[in-house]
Coordinates of C-alpha atoms in Angstrom, one line a residue:
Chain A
X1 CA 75.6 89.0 157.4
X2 CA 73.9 87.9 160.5
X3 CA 70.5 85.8 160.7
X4 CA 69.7 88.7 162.6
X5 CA 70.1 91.4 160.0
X6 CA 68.9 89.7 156.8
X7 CA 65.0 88.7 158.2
X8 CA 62.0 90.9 158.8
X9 CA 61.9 90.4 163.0
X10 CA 58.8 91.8 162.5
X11 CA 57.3 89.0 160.6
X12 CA 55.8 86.7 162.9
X13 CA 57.2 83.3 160.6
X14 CA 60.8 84.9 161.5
X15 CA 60.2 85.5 164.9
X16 CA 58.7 82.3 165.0
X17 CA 61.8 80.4 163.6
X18 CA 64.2 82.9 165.5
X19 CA 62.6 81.0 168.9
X20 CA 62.6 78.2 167.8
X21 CA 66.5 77.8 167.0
X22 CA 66.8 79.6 170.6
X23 CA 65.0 76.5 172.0
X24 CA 66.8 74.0 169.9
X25 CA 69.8 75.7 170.3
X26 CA 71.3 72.8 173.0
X27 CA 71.8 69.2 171.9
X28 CA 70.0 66.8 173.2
X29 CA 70.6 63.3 173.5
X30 CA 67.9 62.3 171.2
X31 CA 68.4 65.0 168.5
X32 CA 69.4 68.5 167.8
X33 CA 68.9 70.8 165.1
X34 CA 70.3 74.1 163.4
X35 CA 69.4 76.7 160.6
X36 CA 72.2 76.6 158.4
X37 CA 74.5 80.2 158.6
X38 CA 72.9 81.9 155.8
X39 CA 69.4 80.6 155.8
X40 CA 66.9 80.7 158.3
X41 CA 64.5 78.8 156.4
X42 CA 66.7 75.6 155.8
X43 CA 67.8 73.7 159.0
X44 CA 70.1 70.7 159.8
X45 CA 68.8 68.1 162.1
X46 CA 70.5 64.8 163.5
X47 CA 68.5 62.2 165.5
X48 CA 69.3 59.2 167.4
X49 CA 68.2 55.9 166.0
X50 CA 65.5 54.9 168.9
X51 CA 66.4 52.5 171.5
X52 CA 65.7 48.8 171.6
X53 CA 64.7 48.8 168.0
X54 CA 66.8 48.0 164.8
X55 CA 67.7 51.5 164.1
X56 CA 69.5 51.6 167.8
X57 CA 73.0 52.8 167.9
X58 CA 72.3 55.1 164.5
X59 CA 73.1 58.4 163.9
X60 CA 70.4 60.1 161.1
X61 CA 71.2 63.5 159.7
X62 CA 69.0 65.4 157.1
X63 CA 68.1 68.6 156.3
X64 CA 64.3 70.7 157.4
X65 CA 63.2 73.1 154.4
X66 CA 60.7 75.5 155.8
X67 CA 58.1 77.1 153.8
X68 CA 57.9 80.9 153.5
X69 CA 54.3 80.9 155.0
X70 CA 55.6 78.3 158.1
X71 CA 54.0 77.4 160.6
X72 CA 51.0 78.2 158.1
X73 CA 52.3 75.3 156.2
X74 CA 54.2 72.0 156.7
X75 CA 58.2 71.7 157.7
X76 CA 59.5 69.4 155.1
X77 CA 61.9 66.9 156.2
X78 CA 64.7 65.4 153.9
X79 CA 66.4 62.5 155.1
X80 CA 70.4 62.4 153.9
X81 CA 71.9 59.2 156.0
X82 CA 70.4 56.2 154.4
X83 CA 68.9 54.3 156.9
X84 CA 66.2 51.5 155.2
X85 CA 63.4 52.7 156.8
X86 CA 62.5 56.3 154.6
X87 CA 64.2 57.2 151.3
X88 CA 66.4 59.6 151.5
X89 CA 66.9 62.6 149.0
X90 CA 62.9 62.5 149.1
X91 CA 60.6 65.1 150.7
X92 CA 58.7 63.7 153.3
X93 CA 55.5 65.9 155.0
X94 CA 53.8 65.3 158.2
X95 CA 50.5 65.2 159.2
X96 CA 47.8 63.3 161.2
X97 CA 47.8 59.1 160.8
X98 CA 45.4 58.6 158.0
X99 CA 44.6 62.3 157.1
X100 CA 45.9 64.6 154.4
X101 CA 48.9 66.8 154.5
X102 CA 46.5 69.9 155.8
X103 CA 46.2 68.7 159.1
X104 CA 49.8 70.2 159.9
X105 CA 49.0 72.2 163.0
X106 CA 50.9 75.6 163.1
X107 CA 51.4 74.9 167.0
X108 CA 53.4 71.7 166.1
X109 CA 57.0 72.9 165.7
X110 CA 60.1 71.8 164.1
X111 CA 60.8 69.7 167.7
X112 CA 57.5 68.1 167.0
X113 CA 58.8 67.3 163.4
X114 CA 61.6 65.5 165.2
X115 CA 60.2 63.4 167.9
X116 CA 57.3 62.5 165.5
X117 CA 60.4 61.2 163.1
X118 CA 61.8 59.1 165.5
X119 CA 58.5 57.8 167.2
X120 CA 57.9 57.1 163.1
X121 CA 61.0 55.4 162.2
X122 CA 59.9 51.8 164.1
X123 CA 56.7 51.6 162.4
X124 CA 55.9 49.5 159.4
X125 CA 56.5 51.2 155.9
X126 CA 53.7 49.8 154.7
X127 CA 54.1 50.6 150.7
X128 CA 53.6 54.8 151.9
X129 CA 54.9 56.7 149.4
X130 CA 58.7 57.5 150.2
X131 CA 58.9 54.1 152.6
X132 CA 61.5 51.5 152.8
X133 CA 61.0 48.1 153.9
X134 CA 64.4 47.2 154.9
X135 CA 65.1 43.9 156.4
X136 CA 65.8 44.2 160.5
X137 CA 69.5 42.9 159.6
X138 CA 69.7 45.1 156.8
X139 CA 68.5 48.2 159.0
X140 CA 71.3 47.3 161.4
X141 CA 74.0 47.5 158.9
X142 CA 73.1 51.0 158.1
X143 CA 72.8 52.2 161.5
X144 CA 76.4 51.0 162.1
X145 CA 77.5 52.5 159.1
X146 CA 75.5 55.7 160.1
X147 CA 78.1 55.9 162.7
X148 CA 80.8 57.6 160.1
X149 CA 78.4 59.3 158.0
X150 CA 79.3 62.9 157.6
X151 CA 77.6 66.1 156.7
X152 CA 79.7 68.4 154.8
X153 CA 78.2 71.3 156.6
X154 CA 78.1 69.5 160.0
X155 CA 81.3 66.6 160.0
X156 CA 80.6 64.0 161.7
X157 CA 77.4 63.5 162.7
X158 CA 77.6 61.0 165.4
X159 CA 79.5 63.8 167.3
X160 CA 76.2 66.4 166.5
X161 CA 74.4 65.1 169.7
X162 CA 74.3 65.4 173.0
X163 CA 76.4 62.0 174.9
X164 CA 74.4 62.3 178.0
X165 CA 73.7 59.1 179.1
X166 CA 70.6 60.2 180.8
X167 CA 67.2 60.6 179.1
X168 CA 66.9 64.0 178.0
X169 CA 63.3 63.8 176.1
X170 CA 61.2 65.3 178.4
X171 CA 58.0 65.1 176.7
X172 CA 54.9 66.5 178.0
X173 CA 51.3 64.2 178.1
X174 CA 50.3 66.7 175.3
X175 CA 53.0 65.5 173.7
X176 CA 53.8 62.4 173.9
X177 CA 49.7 61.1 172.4
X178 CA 51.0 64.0 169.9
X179 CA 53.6 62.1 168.4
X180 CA 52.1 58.7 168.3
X181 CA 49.4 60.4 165.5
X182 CA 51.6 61.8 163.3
X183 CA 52.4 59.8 160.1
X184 CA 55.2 61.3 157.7
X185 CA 54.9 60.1 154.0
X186 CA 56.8 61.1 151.3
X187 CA 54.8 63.9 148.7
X188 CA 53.2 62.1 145.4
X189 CA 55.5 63.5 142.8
X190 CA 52.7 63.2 139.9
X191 CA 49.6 64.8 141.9
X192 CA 50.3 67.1 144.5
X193 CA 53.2 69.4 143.9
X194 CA 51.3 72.2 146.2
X195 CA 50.6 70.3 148.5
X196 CA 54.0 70.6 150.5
X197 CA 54.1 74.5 150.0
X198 CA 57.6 75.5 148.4
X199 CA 59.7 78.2 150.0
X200 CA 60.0 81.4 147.8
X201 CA 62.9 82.7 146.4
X202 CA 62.6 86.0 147.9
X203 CA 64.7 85.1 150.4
X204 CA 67.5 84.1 148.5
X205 CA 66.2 80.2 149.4
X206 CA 68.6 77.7 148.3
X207 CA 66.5 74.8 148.3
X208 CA 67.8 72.6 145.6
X209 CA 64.7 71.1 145.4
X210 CA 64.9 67.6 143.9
X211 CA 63.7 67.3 140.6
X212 CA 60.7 65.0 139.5
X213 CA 63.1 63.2 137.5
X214 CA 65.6 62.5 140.4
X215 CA 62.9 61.8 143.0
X216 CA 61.9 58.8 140.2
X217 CA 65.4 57.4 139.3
X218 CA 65.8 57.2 143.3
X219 CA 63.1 55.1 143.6
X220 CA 64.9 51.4 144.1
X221 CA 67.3 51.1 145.8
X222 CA 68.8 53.4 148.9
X223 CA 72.5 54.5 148.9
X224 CA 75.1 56.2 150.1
X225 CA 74.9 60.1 149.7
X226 CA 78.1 61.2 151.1
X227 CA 78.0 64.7 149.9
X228 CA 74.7 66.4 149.9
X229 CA 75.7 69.8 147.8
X230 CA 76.5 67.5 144.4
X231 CA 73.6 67.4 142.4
X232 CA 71.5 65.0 143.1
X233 CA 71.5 62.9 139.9
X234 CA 75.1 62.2 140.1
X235 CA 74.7 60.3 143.2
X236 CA 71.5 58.0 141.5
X237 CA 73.3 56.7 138.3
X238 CA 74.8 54.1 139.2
X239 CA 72.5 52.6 142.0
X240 CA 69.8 52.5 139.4
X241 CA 68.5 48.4 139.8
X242 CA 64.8 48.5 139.6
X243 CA 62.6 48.7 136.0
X244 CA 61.1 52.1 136.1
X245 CA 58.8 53.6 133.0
X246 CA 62.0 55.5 131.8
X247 CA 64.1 52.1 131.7
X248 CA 61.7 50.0 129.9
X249 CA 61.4 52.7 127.4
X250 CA 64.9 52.7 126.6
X251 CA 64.8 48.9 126.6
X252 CA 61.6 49.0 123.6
X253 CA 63.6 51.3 121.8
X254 CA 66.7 49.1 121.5
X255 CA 64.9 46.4 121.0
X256 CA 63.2 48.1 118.2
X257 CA 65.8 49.5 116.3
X258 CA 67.7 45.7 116.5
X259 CA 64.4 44.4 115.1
X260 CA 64.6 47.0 112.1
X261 CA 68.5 46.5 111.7
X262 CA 68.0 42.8 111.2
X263 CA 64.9 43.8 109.1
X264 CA 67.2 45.5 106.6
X265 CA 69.8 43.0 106.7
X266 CA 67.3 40.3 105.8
X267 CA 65.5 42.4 102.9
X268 CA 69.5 43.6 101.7
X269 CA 70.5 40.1 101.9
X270 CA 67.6 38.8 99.6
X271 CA 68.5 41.8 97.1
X272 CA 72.1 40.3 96.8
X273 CA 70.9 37.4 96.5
X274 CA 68.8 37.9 93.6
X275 CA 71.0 39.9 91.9
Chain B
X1 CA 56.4 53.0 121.0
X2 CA 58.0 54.2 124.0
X3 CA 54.5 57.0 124.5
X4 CA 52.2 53.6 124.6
X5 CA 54.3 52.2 127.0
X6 CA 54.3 55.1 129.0
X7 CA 50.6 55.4 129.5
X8 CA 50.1 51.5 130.2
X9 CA 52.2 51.7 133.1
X10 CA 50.7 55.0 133.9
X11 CA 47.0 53.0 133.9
X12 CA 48.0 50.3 135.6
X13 CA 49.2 51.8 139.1
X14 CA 46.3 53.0 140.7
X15 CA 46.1 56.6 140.5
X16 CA 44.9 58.7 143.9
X17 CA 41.8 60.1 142.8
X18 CA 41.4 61.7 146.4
X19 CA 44.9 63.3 145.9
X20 CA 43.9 64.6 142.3
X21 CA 40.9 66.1 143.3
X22 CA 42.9 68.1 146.5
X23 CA 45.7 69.1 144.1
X24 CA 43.0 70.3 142.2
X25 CA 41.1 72.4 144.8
X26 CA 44.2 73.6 146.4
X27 CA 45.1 75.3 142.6
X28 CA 41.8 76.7 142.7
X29 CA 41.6 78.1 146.0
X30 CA 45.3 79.7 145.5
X31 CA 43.9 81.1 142.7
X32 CA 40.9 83.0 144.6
X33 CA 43.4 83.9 147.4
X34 CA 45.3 85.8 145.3
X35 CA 42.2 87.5 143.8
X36 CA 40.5 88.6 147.2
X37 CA 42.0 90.4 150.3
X38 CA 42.5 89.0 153.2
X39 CA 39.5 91.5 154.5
X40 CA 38.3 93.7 152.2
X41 CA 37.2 97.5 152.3
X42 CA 33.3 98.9 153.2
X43 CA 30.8 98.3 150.8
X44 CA 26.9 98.5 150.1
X45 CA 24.6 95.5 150.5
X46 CA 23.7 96.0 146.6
X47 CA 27.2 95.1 145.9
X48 CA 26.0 91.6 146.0
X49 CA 23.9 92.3 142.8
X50 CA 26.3 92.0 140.9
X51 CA 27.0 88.6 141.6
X52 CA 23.5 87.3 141.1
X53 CA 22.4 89.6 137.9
X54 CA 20.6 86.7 136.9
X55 CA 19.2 85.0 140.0
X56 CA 16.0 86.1 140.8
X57 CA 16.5 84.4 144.3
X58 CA 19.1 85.4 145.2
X59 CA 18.0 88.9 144.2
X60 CA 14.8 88.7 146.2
X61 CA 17.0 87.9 149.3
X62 CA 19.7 90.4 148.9
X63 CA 16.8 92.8 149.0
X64 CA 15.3 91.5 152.5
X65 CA 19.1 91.6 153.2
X66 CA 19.5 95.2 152.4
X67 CA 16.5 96.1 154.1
X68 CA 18.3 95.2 158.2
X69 CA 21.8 95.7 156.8
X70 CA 23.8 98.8 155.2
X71 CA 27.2 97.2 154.7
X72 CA 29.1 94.5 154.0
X73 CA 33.0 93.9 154.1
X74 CA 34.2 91.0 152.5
X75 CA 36.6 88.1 153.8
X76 CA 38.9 86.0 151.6
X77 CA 37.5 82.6 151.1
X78 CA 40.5 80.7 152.5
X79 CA 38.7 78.5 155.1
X80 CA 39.6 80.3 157.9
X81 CA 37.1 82.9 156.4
X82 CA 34.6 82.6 159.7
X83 CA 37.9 83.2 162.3
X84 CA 39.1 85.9 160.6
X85 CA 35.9 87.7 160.3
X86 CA 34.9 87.2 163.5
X87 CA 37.9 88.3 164.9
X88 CA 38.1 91.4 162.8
X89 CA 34.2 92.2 163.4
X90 CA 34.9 91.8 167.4
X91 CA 37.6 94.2 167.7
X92 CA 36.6 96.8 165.4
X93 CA 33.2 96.9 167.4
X94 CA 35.5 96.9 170.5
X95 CA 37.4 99.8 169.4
X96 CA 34.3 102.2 170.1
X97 CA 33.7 101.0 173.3
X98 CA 37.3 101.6 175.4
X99 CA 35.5 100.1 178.3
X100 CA 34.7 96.7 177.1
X101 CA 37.7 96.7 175.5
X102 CA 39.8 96.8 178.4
X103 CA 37.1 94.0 179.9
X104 CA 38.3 92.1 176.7
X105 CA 41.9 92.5 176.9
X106 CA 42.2 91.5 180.5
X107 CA 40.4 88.0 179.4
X108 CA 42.5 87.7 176.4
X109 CA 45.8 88.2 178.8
X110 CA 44.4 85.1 181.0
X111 CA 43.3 83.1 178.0
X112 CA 47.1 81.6 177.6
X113 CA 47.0 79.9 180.9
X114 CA 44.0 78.3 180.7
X115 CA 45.2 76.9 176.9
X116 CA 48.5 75.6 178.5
X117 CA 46.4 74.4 181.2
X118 CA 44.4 72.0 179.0
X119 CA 47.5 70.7 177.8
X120 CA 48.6 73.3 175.2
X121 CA 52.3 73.2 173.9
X122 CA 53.6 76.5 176.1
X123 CA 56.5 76.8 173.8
X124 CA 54.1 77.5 170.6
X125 CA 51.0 78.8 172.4
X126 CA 53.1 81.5 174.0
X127 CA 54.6 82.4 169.9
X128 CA 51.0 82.8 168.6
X129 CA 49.2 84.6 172.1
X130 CA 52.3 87.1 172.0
X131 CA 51.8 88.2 168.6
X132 CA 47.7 88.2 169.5
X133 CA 48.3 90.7 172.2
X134 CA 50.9 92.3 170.1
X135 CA 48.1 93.1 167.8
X136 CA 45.1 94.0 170.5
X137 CA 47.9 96.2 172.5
X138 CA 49.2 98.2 169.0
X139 CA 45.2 99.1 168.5
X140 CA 44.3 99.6 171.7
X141 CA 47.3 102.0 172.4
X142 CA 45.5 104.3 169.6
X143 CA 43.4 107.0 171.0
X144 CA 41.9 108.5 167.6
X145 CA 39.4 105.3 167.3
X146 CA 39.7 105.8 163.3
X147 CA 42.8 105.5 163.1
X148 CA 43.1 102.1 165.6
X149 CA 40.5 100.8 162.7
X150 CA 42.6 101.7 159.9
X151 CA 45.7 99.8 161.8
X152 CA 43.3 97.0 163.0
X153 CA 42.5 96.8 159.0
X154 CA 46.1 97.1 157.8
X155 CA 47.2 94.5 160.6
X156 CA 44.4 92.0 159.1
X157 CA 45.9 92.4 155.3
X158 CA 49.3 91.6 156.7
X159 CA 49.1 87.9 156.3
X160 CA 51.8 87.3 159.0
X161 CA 50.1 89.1 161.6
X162 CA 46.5 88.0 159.7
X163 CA 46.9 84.3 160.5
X164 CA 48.8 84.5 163.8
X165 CA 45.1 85.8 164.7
X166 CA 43.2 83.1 163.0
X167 CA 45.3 80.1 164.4
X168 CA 45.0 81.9 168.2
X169 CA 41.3 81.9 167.9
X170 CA 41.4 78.9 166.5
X171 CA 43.6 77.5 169.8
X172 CA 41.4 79.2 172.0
X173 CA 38.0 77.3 170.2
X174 CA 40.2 74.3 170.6
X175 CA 40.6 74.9 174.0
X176 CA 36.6 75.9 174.9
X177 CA 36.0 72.6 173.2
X178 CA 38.1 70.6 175.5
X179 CA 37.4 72.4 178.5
X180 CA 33.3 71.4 177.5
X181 CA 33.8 68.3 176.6
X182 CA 31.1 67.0 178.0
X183 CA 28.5 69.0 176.3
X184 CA 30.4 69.1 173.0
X185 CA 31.1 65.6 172.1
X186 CA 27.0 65.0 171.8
X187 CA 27.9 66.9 168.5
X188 CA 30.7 65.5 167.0
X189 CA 30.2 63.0 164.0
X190 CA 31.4 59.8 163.6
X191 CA 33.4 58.3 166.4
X192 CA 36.0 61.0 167.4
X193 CA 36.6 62.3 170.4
X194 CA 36.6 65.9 171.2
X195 CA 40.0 66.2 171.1
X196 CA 40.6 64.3 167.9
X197 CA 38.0 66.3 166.3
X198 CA 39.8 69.5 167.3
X199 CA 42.9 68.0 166.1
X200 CA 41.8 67.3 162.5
X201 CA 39.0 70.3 162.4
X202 CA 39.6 73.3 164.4
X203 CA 43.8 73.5 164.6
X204 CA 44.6 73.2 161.3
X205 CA 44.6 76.2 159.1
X206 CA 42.3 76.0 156.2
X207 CA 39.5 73.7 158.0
X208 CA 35.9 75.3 157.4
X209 CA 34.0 76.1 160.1
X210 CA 30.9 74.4 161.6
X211 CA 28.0 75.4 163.8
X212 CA 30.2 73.6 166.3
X213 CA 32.9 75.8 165.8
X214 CA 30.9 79.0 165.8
X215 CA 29.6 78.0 169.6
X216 CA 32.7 77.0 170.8
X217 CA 34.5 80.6 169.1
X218 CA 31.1 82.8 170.3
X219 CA 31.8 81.5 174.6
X220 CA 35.6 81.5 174.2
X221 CA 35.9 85.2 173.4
X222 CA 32.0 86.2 175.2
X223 CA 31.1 87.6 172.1
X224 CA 28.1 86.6 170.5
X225 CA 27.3 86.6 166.8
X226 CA 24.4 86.5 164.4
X227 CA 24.5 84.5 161.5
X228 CA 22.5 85.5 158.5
X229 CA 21.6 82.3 156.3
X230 CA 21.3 83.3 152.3
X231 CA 21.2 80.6 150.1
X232 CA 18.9 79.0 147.8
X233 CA 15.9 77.9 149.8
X234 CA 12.8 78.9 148.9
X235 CA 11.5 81.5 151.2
X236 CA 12.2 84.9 150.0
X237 CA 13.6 86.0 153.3
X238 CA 17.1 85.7 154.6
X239 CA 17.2 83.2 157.7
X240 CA 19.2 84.9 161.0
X241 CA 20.0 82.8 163.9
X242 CA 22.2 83.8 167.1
X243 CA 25.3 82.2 169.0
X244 CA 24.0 81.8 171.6
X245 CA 20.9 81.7 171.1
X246 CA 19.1 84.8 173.1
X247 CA 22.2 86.6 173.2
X248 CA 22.3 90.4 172.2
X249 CA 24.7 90.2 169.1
X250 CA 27.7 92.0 168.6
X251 CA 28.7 90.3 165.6
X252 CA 27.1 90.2 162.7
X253 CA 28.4 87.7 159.5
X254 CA 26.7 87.2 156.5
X255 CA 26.5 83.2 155.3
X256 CA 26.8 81.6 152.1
X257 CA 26.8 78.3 151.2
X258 CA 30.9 78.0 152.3
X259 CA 31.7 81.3 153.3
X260 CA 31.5 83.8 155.3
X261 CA 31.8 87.8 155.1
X262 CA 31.2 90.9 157.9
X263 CA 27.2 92.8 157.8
X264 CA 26.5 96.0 159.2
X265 CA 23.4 97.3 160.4

């Protein structure tokens, strides 16, 4: 069934994403972005590493969950290619440098979303929630390696934009002092679930929205997700390097259990002895 | 053994009060928003008893209150409960006077223009003034002036249609703001530009409304509004006071302390 066919045109959040995609609808150089086939209200997007910075020369894919009440409420973005600057798997929300989530403006848009990523990417991660603090070298790696990433919806991702070799970013003054104060930060997973408003299911949303306990085992160390429809977990077991709460635990309760083994040996062993 | 653990670890990274406290609120206010309508139906000024049976203040005031105003319609307490009761109040007076309506429309058709002007993103402007004149054009097109209300009511229930209006009049208080910069900025707080401020107080959805705002809204659409003050204070008297001052209001909005809801004389 067509996009056109399964929405309410009258609702003004429909109408609203059915321009925008008309607007987005041509690759730029810099980025491009789709709704998936059968959902409206989860997009696509692939943006250029910036120029003359360590990301140059990558190719970052991820996907845009909208909210049901957008542009009443944030665009979240979900990075897939790893690229050591933002985690990826990990909903990340925009809003104004230094403010909470509810300064999301309805007249940003989801073009806004992306330029304020990559005028974002460059800046110091600074311990923000959802951050990476890659080494330059490091960052360079990925963005070469970004080169082969593929979507399984989209291939190859490096073919996803436009190859242009003149600047296609035409940003307006507006614009352009725009970008510069937006800061995107990853949600607190313990405090504000509403705070990024969820999409409803009444759309027949398939979100696959991470699970607490995913978002935590990712914390550590970045990876490769080569195929974004597994389940998340699969993907995290084996990368997991770091000492979270959950590791230590498991840790205490080894250790324990060999500390009441030998326990039991010692006390059995006097026992035999006596007898 | 493992629980103890747990918690240490849970003590010892600093937990974001701030954050707590907004997760907090925003459970709350979902909670009310669920409870109210987005604009409620007609009632009586002794409604408000109801709320204060015990608040021999309050009830002293709601009695001066009832004694210049018949009715009162209330607004859901969402933070945008000012713009959308404004809004609402304006055209519904609007809809008995065809004439000034058409004076109004003709100002809201320009209004775009001057917004992209100032430096407004066309792209999204145009998305929420289209839907805005959408929504003057559907109840202006409506000869039987009851019914144009009743679609002017059920149009601010929809909450599509419902916040398209409040983010347009927030855009075009945005706008009066910047275009009067000058004279603004001698109110703004801390060190924040007029712009900044409109970006962090007057765009987003959700932000209260100040006297500041009330200005700005009361010259960007030409209407003027009178605010009637009842809170705790000690005379027995409600408090009124005009945007602008002098002007003949058209609007009249009852205040609480955070919140806002639609008198009638």
């Amino acid at each position: 069934m067509s996009l056109e066919n399964k929405y309410n045109l009258k609702s003004p959040g429909v109408k609203r994403l059915m321009r925008e995609a008309r607007e987005l609808a041509e690759p730029t150089e810099e980025y491009f972005a789709h709704p998936l086939e059968d959902n409206l209200f989860e997009w696509h997007f692939t943006v250029r590493g910036p120029p003359n910075t360590e990301f140059e020369g990558g190719f970052y894919h991820g996907r845009i969950l909208l909210p049901s009440q957008y542009p009443m409420q944030p665009p979240n973005i979900i990075l897939l290619t790893p690229n050591g600057r933002f985690e990826v798997n990990k909903k990340i929300c925009l809003s104004i440098s230094g403010h909470h989530p509810e300064s999301w403006q309805p007249s940003w848009s989801i073009r806004t979303a992306l330029l304020a990523l990559i005028a974002f990417m460059p800046t110091p991660a600074a311990g923000t929630i959802g951050s990476l603090d890659y080494t330059p070298e490091e960052r360079q790696a990925l963005a070469k390696k970004s080169k082969k990433w593929e979507c399984e919806i989209c291939g190859k991702i490096a073919d996803n934009l436009s190859s242009q070799s003149k600047s296609t970013l035409n940003l307006t003054h507006e614009e352009a002092s725009l970008i510069q104060q937006i800061a995107l930060k990853a949600e607190d997973d313990t405090t504000n679930k509403e705070m990024c408003n969820k999409p409803k299911d009444d759309r027949k949303i398939k979100t696959t929205i991470i699970n607490e306990e995913n978002t935590l085992r990712q914390r550590g160390v970045s990876q490769s997700c080569e195929n974004i429809s597994e389940p998340v977990a699969d993907v995290f077991m084996e990368t997991e390097v770091s000492l979270n709460p959950r590791t230590i635990d498991q840790i205490f309760t080894v250790v324990m259990w060999a500390i009441v083994f030998v326990i039991v040996l010692l006390v059995g062993r006097r026992f035999f002895f006596l007898n | 053994m493992g629980d103890e653990m747990k918690n240490s670890t849970e003590e010892s990274t600093p937990v974001n009060q701030d954050e707590l406290i907004l997760a907090q609120q925003r459970q709350i206010e979902k909670e009310i928003s669920e409870s109210i309508a987005l604009v409620g139906e007609l009632e009586p000024i002794s409604s408000l008893n109801r709320e204060y049976s015990n608040d021999e203040v309050y009830l002293e005031k709601i009695k001066d209150l009832s004694s210049k105003y018949k009715n009162i319609r209330r607004t859901r307490p969402d933070g945008n409960c000012f713009f959308r009761a404004y809004s609402y109040a304006g055209l519904e007076r609007l809809l008995d006077k065809k004439d000034e309506f058409k004076t109004f429309y003709k100002q809201a058709e320009e209004s775009k223009n001057v917004l992209v002007s100032l430096g407004f993103q066309q792209f999204t402007v145009e998305d929420f003034y289209d839907t805005y004149m959408e929504v003057l054009k559907r109840i202006g097109d409506i000869v039987e002036v009851d019914d144009a209300k009743k679609t002017l009511h059920y149009l601010f229930n929809e909450q599509g249609y419902s916040d398209y209006m409040v983010v347009y009049l927030r855009l075009l208080t945005s706008g009066q703001l910047q275009k009067e910069q000058d004279f603004y900025s001698c109110f703004i707080e801390g060190h924040r530009t007029v712009a900044d401020f409109c970006h962090q107080e007057v765009e987003p959805m959700y932000k209260e409304s100040d006297h500041i705002h009330i200005i700005a809204a009361c010259a960007a659409l030409n209407t003027g509004v009178r605010v009637v003050y009842m809170d705790r204070g000690n005379n027995k008297s409600v408090t009124e006071h005009d945007f602008p001052e002098g002007c003949t209001p058209s609007v009249h909005l009852l205040y609480r302390p955070g919140h806002y809801d639609i008198l009638y004389p």
